[in-house]
């Protein structure tokens, strides 16, 4: 028996979640940009490690919003001063925001 689109969407797996797809794509793009960036900077390893963790977290199921935000904060802190990576960082932030608005406090 075929399911309707609505049923698939409501009970779909993480592979069906466009937010996860967008987040993983944005992370992959920023990882490539970071790998291609010629300059070394003190927190590069932190950024690389946290991008890998963010991708693994997204791939593992329903990502926890606080964990996504923590990763984003660590990545931003690690590469925030590298202007060549600001666009990629903005894309990752936009993808994280798809999971819920940033808490205002």
Short mmCIF file of N, CA, C and O in Angstrom, two decimals:
data_model
loop_
_atom_site.label_atom_id
_atom_site.label_comp_id
_atom_site.label_asym_id
_atom_site.label_seq_id
_atom_site.Cartn_x
_atom_site.Cartn_y
_atom_site.Cartn_z
N UNK A 1 0.84 -1.17 0.00
CA UNK A 1 0.00 0.00 0.00
C UNK A 1 0.90 1.24 0.00
O UNK A 1 1.85 1.33 0.75
N UNK A 2 0.59 2.22 -0.83
CA UNK A 2 1.36 3.45 -0.91
C UNK A 2 0.88 4.45 0.14
O UNK A 2 -0.31 4.59 0.37
N UNK A 3 1.81 5.13 0.71
CA UNK A 3 1.45 6.19 1.65
C UNK A 3 1.33 7.50 0.92
O UNK A 3 2.02 7.76 -0.06
N UNK A 4 0.52 8.36 1.45
CA UNK A 4 0.41 9.69 0.86
C UNK A 4 1.62 10.51 1.28
O UNK A 4 2.35 10.17 2.20
N UNK A 5 1.83 11.60 0.60
CA UNK A 5 2.95 12.49 0.93
C UNK A 5 2.82 12.99 2.36
O UNK A 5 3.79 13.06 3.10
N UNK A 6 1.61 13.31 2.78
CA UNK A 6 1.41 13.82 4.13
C UNK A 6 1.79 12.79 5.17
O UNK A 6 2.40 13.11 6.18
N UNK A 7 1.45 11.53 4.95
CA UNK A 7 1.79 10.49 5.91
C UNK A 7 3.29 10.29 5.97
O UNK A 7 3.86 10.14 7.04
N UNK A 8 3.94 10.28 4.84
CA UNK A 8 5.39 10.11 4.81
C UNK A 8 6.07 11.26 5.53
O UNK A 8 7.03 11.07 6.24
N UNK A 9 5.57 12.46 5.32
CA UNK A 9 6.17 13.64 5.94
C UNK A 9 6.01 13.60 7.46
O UNK A 9 6.93 13.93 8.19
N UNK A 10 4.86 13.18 7.92
CA UNK A 10 4.60 13.16 9.36
C UNK A 10 5.40 12.08 10.06
O UNK A 10 5.80 12.23 11.21
N UNK A 11 5.64 10.97 9.40
CA UNK A 11 6.33 9.86 10.04
C UNK A 11 7.70 9.61 9.42
O UNK A 11 8.31 8.60 9.67
N UNK A 12 8.17 10.54 8.60
CA UNK A 12 9.41 10.34 7.85
C UNK A 12 10.63 10.24 8.75
O UNK A 12 10.64 10.67 9.89
N UNK A 13 11.65 9.67 8.20
CA UNK A 13 12.91 9.53 8.93
C UNK A 13 13.72 10.81 8.81
O UNK A 13 13.35 11.74 8.10
N UNK A 14 14.87 10.82 9.47
CA UNK A 14 15.71 12.01 9.43
C UNK A 14 16.19 12.33 8.03
O UNK A 14 16.49 13.45 7.72
N UNK A 15 16.30 11.30 7.17
CA UNK A 15 16.74 11.54 5.80
C UNK A 15 15.72 12.38 5.04
O UNK A 15 16.04 13.03 4.06
N UNK A 16 14.46 12.36 5.49
CA UNK A 16 13.41 13.12 4.84
C UNK A 16 13.31 14.54 5.36
O UNK A 16 12.59 15.35 4.80
N UNK A 17 14.02 14.84 6.42
CA UNK A 17 13.93 16.16 7.04
C UNK A 17 14.81 17.14 6.28
O UNK A 17 16.04 17.04 6.31
N UNK A 18 14.19 18.10 5.60
CA UNK A 18 14.99 19.05 4.81
C UNK A 18 15.90 19.92 5.68
O UNK A 18 16.93 20.40 5.20
N UNK A 19 15.57 20.08 6.94
CA UNK A 19 16.44 20.86 7.83
C UNK A 19 17.77 20.14 8.05
O UNK A 19 18.83 20.77 8.05
N UNK A 20 17.70 18.83 8.24
CA UNK A 20 18.92 18.04 8.43
C UNK A 20 19.76 18.07 7.16
O UNK A 20 20.97 18.25 7.21
N UNK A 21 19.09 17.94 6.02
CA UNK A 21 19.80 17.98 4.73
C UNK A 21 20.50 19.32 4.56
O UNK A 21 21.67 19.37 4.17
N UNK A 22 19.80 20.40 4.85
CA UNK A 22 20.38 21.74 4.70
C UNK A 22 21.54 21.94 5.67
O UNK A 22 22.59 22.49 5.29
N UNK A 23 21.39 21.49 6.90
CA UNK A 23 22.46 21.64 7.88
C UNK A 23 23.69 20.86 7.46
O UNK A 23 24.81 21.39 7.47
N UNK A 24 23.51 19.63 7.05
CA UNK A 24 24.65 18.81 6.64
C UNK A 24 25.33 19.39 5.40
O UNK A 24 26.55 19.37 5.29
N UNK A 25 24.56 19.95 4.48
CA UNK A 25 25.13 20.58 3.29
C UNK A 25 25.93 21.82 3.65
O UNK A 25 27.04 22.02 3.15
N UNK A 26 25.38 22.65 4.54
CA UNK A 26 26.07 23.87 4.96
C UNK A 26 27.36 23.52 5.70
O UNK A 26 28.40 24.16 5.49
N UNK A 27 27.30 22.51 6.54
CA UNK A 27 28.50 22.08 7.28
C UNK A 27 29.56 21.57 6.30
O UNK A 27 30.74 21.90 6.42
N UNK A 28 29.13 20.77 5.33
CA UNK A 28 30.09 20.24 4.34
C UNK A 28 30.75 21.36 3.55
O UNK A 28 31.97 21.32 3.32
N UNK A 29 29.97 22.37 3.16
CA UNK A 29 30.55 23.50 2.42
C UNK A 29 31.57 24.24 3.27
O UNK A 29 32.66 24.57 2.81
N UNK A 30 31.23 24.51 4.53
CA UNK A 30 32.16 25.23 5.40
C UNK A 30 33.41 24.38 5.68
O UNK A 30 34.52 24.91 5.73
N UNK A 31 33.25 23.09 5.82
CA UNK A 31 34.42 22.22 6.02
C UNK A 31 35.35 22.29 4.82
O UNK A 31 36.58 22.34 4.97
N UNK A 32 34.79 22.29 3.61
CA UNK A 32 35.62 22.40 2.40
C UNK A 32 36.31 23.76 2.35
O UNK A 32 37.50 23.85 2.01
N UNK A 33 35.58 24.83 2.67
CA UNK A 33 36.17 26.16 2.66
C UNK A 33 37.31 26.26 3.68
O UNK A 33 38.36 26.84 3.40
N UNK A 34 37.09 25.68 4.84
CA UNK A 34 38.10 25.71 5.89
C UNK A 34 39.34 24.91 5.46
O UNK A 34 40.47 25.35 5.65
N UNK A 35 39.12 23.77 4.85
CA UNK A 35 40.24 22.94 4.39
C UNK A 35 41.05 23.66 3.31
O UNK A 35 42.27 23.51 3.24
N UNK A 36 40.39 24.44 2.48
CA UNK A 36 41.06 25.14 1.39
C UNK A 36 41.70 26.46 1.83
O UNK A 36 42.52 27.02 1.11
N UNK A 37 41.34 26.93 3.01
CA UNK A 37 41.87 28.21 3.49
C UNK A 37 43.35 28.05 3.84
O UNK A 37 43.71 27.21 4.66
N UNK A 38 44.21 28.85 3.21
CA UNK A 38 45.65 28.63 3.36
C UNK A 38 46.24 29.05 4.70
O UNK A 38 47.24 28.50 5.13
N UNK A 39 45.64 29.99 5.34
CA UNK A 39 46.23 30.52 6.58
C UNK A 39 45.93 29.61 7.77
O UNK A 39 44.84 29.06 7.89
N UNK A 40 46.93 29.48 8.61
CA UNK A 40 46.72 28.79 9.88
C UNK A 40 46.28 29.83 10.90
O UNK A 40 46.69 30.98 10.86
N UNK A 41 45.43 29.42 11.81
CA UNK A 41 45.03 30.29 12.90
C UNK A 41 44.86 29.42 14.14
O UNK A 41 44.66 28.20 14.04
N UNK A 42 44.95 30.01 15.31
CA UNK A 42 45.06 29.23 16.55
C UNK A 42 43.93 28.23 16.80
O UNK A 42 44.19 27.15 17.31
N UNK A 43 42.72 28.55 16.44
CA UNK A 43 41.58 27.70 16.78
C UNK A 43 41.07 26.88 15.60
O UNK A 43 39.95 26.38 15.62
N UNK A 44 41.88 26.72 14.59
CA UNK A 44 41.46 25.97 13.39
C UNK A 44 41.05 24.53 13.74
O UNK A 44 40.04 24.04 13.26
N UNK A 45 41.81 23.87 14.58
CA UNK A 45 41.51 22.48 14.95
C UNK A 45 40.17 22.41 15.69
O UNK A 45 39.39 21.48 15.47
N UNK A 46 39.91 23.39 16.54
CA UNK A 46 38.62 23.42 17.24
C UNK A 46 37.49 23.52 16.23
O UNK A 46 36.49 22.80 16.34
N UNK A 47 37.63 24.40 15.25
CA UNK A 47 36.59 24.55 14.23
C UNK A 47 36.40 23.26 13.44
O UNK A 47 35.26 22.82 13.21
N UNK A 48 37.49 22.63 13.05
CA UNK A 48 37.40 21.38 12.29
C UNK A 48 36.72 20.28 13.11
O UNK A 48 35.83 19.57 12.62
N UNK A 49 37.12 20.15 14.35
CA UNK A 49 36.54 19.12 15.22
C UNK A 49 35.05 19.38 15.47
O UNK A 49 34.24 18.45 15.45
N UNK A 50 34.70 20.62 15.72
CA UNK A 50 33.30 20.93 16.02
C UNK A 50 32.43 20.80 14.78
O UNK A 50 31.26 20.40 14.89
N UNK A 51 32.94 21.12 13.61
CA UNK A 51 32.18 20.90 12.38
C UNK A 51 31.93 19.41 12.16
O UNK A 51 30.82 19.00 11.78
N UNK A 52 32.92 18.59 12.44
CA UNK A 52 32.74 17.14 12.33
C UNK A 52 31.69 16.65 13.34
O UNK A 52 30.83 15.82 13.00
N UNK A 53 31.75 17.16 14.55
CA UNK A 53 30.78 16.78 15.57
C UNK A 53 29.37 17.24 15.21
O UNK A 53 28.40 16.51 15.40
N UNK A 54 29.26 18.43 14.65
CA UNK A 54 27.96 18.96 14.24
C UNK A 54 27.36 18.10 13.14
O UNK A 54 26.17 17.76 13.17
N UNK A 55 28.17 17.70 12.19
CA UNK A 55 27.69 16.84 11.12
C UNK A 55 27.24 15.49 11.68
O UNK A 55 26.18 14.98 11.32
N UNK A 56 28.03 14.90 12.55
CA UNK A 56 27.67 13.61 13.14
C UNK A 56 26.39 13.72 13.96
O UNK A 56 25.54 12.83 13.92
N UNK A 57 26.24 14.80 14.68
CA UNK A 57 25.03 15.01 15.49
C UNK A 57 23.80 15.12 14.59
O UNK A 57 22.76 14.53 14.88
N UNK A 58 23.93 15.86 13.51
CA UNK A 58 22.80 16.00 12.57
C UNK A 58 22.47 14.68 11.91
O UNK A 58 21.30 14.34 11.72
N UNK A 59 23.49 13.91 11.58
CA UNK A 59 23.28 12.63 10.89
C UNK A 59 22.70 11.58 11.81
O UNK A 59 22.09 10.61 11.35
N UNK A 60 22.85 11.75 13.11
CA UNK A 60 22.45 10.74 14.06
C UNK A 60 20.98 10.68 14.41
O UNK A 60 20.56 9.82 15.16
N UNK A 61 20.19 11.57 13.91
CA UNK A 61 18.78 11.57 14.26
C UNK A 61 18.27 12.98 14.45
O UNK A 61 18.78 13.90 13.84
N UNK A 62 17.31 13.12 15.31
CA UNK A 62 16.77 14.45 15.59
C UNK A 62 17.78 15.24 16.40
O UNK A 62 17.97 14.97 17.59
N UNK A 63 18.42 16.21 15.80
CA UNK A 63 19.43 16.99 16.53
C UNK A 63 18.80 17.79 17.66
O UNK A 63 17.69 18.30 17.53
N UNK A 64 19.51 17.88 18.75
CA UNK A 64 19.06 18.67 19.89
C UNK A 64 19.44 20.12 19.66
O UNK A 64 20.61 20.42 19.41
N UNK A 65 18.47 21.00 19.75
CA UNK A 65 18.72 22.42 19.45
C UNK A 65 19.80 23.02 20.34
O UNK A 65 20.69 23.72 19.84
N UNK A 66 19.81 22.76 21.65
CA UNK A 66 20.90 23.34 22.46
C UNK A 66 22.28 22.86 22.01
O UNK A 66 23.24 23.64 22.03
N UNK A 67 22.37 21.61 21.59
CA UNK A 67 23.67 21.09 21.11
C UNK A 67 24.06 21.77 19.81
O UNK A 67 25.23 22.11 19.60
N UNK A 68 23.10 21.98 18.91
CA UNK A 68 23.38 22.68 17.65
C UNK A 68 23.88 24.09 17.94
O UNK A 68 24.86 24.55 17.33
N UNK A 69 23.22 24.78 18.84
CA UNK A 69 23.59 26.16 19.16
C UNK A 69 24.97 26.22 19.82
O UNK A 69 25.76 27.13 19.56
N UNK A 70 25.27 25.25 20.67
CA UNK A 70 26.58 25.20 21.31
C UNK A 70 27.66 25.02 20.26
O UNK A 70 28.69 25.70 20.27
N UNK A 71 27.44 24.10 19.34
CA UNK A 71 28.41 23.86 18.26
C UNK A 71 28.60 25.12 17.42
O UNK A 71 29.72 25.48 17.08
N UNK A 72 27.50 25.77 17.09
CA UNK A 72 27.57 26.99 16.29
C UNK A 72 28.40 28.05 17.03
O UNK A 72 29.24 28.72 16.42
N UNK A 73 28.18 28.19 18.31
CA UNK A 73 28.92 29.17 19.10
C UNK A 73 30.42 28.85 19.11
O UNK A 73 31.26 29.74 18.93
N UNK A 74 30.77 27.58 19.28
CA UNK A 74 32.18 27.20 19.27
C UNK A 74 32.82 27.43 17.91
O UNK A 74 33.95 27.91 17.82
N UNK A 75 32.10 27.10 16.85
CA UNK A 75 32.63 27.31 15.49
C UNK A 75 32.81 28.80 15.22
O UNK A 75 33.84 29.23 14.71
N UNK A 76 31.80 29.58 15.59
CA UNK A 76 31.89 31.03 15.37
C UNK A 76 33.06 31.63 16.15
O UNK A 76 33.78 32.49 15.64
N UNK A 77 33.25 31.17 17.37
CA UNK A 77 34.37 31.66 18.17
C UNK A 77 35.71 31.27 17.57
O UNK A 77 36.68 32.03 17.65
N UNK A 78 35.76 30.10 16.98
CA UNK A 78 37.02 29.60 16.43
C UNK A 78 37.39 30.27 15.11
O UNK A 78 38.56 30.51 14.84
N UNK A 79 36.40 30.58 14.26
CA UNK A 79 36.72 31.13 12.94
C UNK A 79 36.11 32.50 12.70
O UNK A 79 36.23 33.04 11.60
N UNK A 80 35.53 33.08 13.72
CA UNK A 80 34.82 34.35 13.57
C UNK A 80 35.65 35.48 13.00
O UNK A 80 35.13 36.35 12.32
N UNK A 81 36.94 35.48 13.25
CA UNK A 81 37.77 36.58 12.76
C UNK A 81 38.33 36.33 11.36
O UNK A 81 39.02 37.19 10.81
N UNK A 82 38.03 35.19 10.78
CA UNK A 82 38.51 34.87 9.43
C UNK A 82 37.42 35.27 8.44
O UNK A 82 36.48 34.52 8.21
N UNK A 83 37.55 36.46 7.88
CA UNK A 83 36.49 37.00 7.03
C UNK A 83 36.20 36.15 5.80
O UNK A 83 35.07 36.11 5.33
N UNK A 84 37.18 35.43 5.30
CA UNK A 84 36.98 34.58 4.13
C UNK A 84 36.00 33.45 4.40
O UNK A 84 35.43 32.88 3.47
N UNK A 85 35.78 33.12 5.67
CA UNK A 85 34.89 32.03 6.03
C UNK A 85 33.53 32.51 6.55
O UNK A 85 32.69 31.71 6.92
N UNK A 86 33.32 33.82 6.54
CA UNK A 86 32.10 34.37 7.12
C UNK A 86 30.83 33.94 6.38
O UNK A 86 29.79 33.71 7.00
N UNK A 87 30.90 33.83 5.07
CA UNK A 87 29.71 33.41 4.31
C UNK A 87 29.32 31.98 4.68
O UNK A 87 28.15 31.70 4.93
N UNK A 88 30.30 31.09 4.72
CA UNK A 88 30.02 29.71 5.09
C UNK A 88 29.49 29.59 6.50
O UNK A 88 28.58 28.80 6.78
N UNK A 89 30.05 30.38 7.40
CA UNK A 89 29.58 30.39 8.78
C UNK A 89 28.13 30.88 8.84
O UNK A 89 27.31 30.32 9.56
N UNK A 90 27.81 31.88 8.04
CA UNK A 90 26.44 32.39 7.98
C UNK A 90 25.47 31.33 7.47
O UNK A 90 24.32 31.24 7.93
N UNK A 91 25.91 30.53 6.52
CA UNK A 91 25.06 29.45 5.99
C UNK A 91 24.81 28.39 7.05
O UNK A 91 23.69 27.88 7.17
N UNK A 92 25.82 28.06 7.83
CA UNK A 92 25.64 27.09 8.92
C UNK A 92 24.67 27.68 9.95
O UNK A 92 23.76 26.99 10.42
N UNK A 93 24.84 28.94 10.27
CA UNK A 93 23.93 29.57 11.23
C UNK A 93 22.50 29.54 10.73
O UNK A 93 21.57 29.24 11.47
N UNK A 94 22.31 29.86 9.45
CA UNK A 94 20.97 29.81 8.87
C UNK A 94 20.37 28.42 8.93
O UNK A 94 19.17 28.26 9.20
N UNK A 95 21.19 27.41 8.71
CA UNK A 95 20.71 26.03 8.77
C UNK A 95 20.35 25.64 10.20
O UNK A 95 19.35 24.95 10.43
N UNK A 96 21.13 26.09 11.18
CA UNK A 96 20.80 25.82 12.58
C UNK A 96 19.50 26.52 12.95
O UNK A 96 18.65 25.95 13.64
N UNK A 97 19.30 27.72 12.45
CA UNK A 97 18.08 28.48 12.75
C UNK A 97 16.82 27.79 12.22
O UNK A 97 15.73 28.05 12.71
N UNK A 98 16.97 26.91 11.23
CA UNK A 98 15.81 26.18 10.72
C UNK A 98 15.20 25.27 11.78
O UNK A 98 14.03 24.91 11.70
N UNK A 99 15.98 24.89 12.79
CA UNK A 99 15.50 24.01 13.85
C UNK A 99 14.75 24.76 14.94
O UNK A 99 14.14 24.15 15.79
N UNK A 100 14.81 26.06 14.92
CA UNK A 100 14.11 26.87 15.90
C UNK A 100 14.81 28.19 16.05
O UNK A 100 16.01 28.29 15.83
N UNK A 101 14.05 29.20 16.42
CA UNK A 101 14.66 30.53 16.54
C UNK A 101 15.68 30.58 17.67
O UNK A 101 15.59 29.82 18.63
N UNK A 102 16.60 31.49 17.51
CA UNK A 102 17.60 31.70 18.55
C UNK A 102 16.90 32.23 19.80
O UNK A 102 16.05 33.11 19.70
N UNK A 103 17.24 31.69 20.96
CA UNK A 103 16.59 32.18 22.18
C UNK A 103 17.02 33.62 22.45
O UNK A 103 18.18 33.96 22.33
N UNK A 104 16.08 34.42 22.76
CA UNK A 104 16.35 35.83 23.10
C UNK A 104 16.29 35.96 24.61
O UNK A 104 15.36 35.52 25.24
N UNK A 105 17.29 36.52 25.17
CA UNK A 105 17.26 36.57 26.62
C UNK A 105 17.67 37.83 27.11
O UNK A 105 17.76 38.55 27.83
#
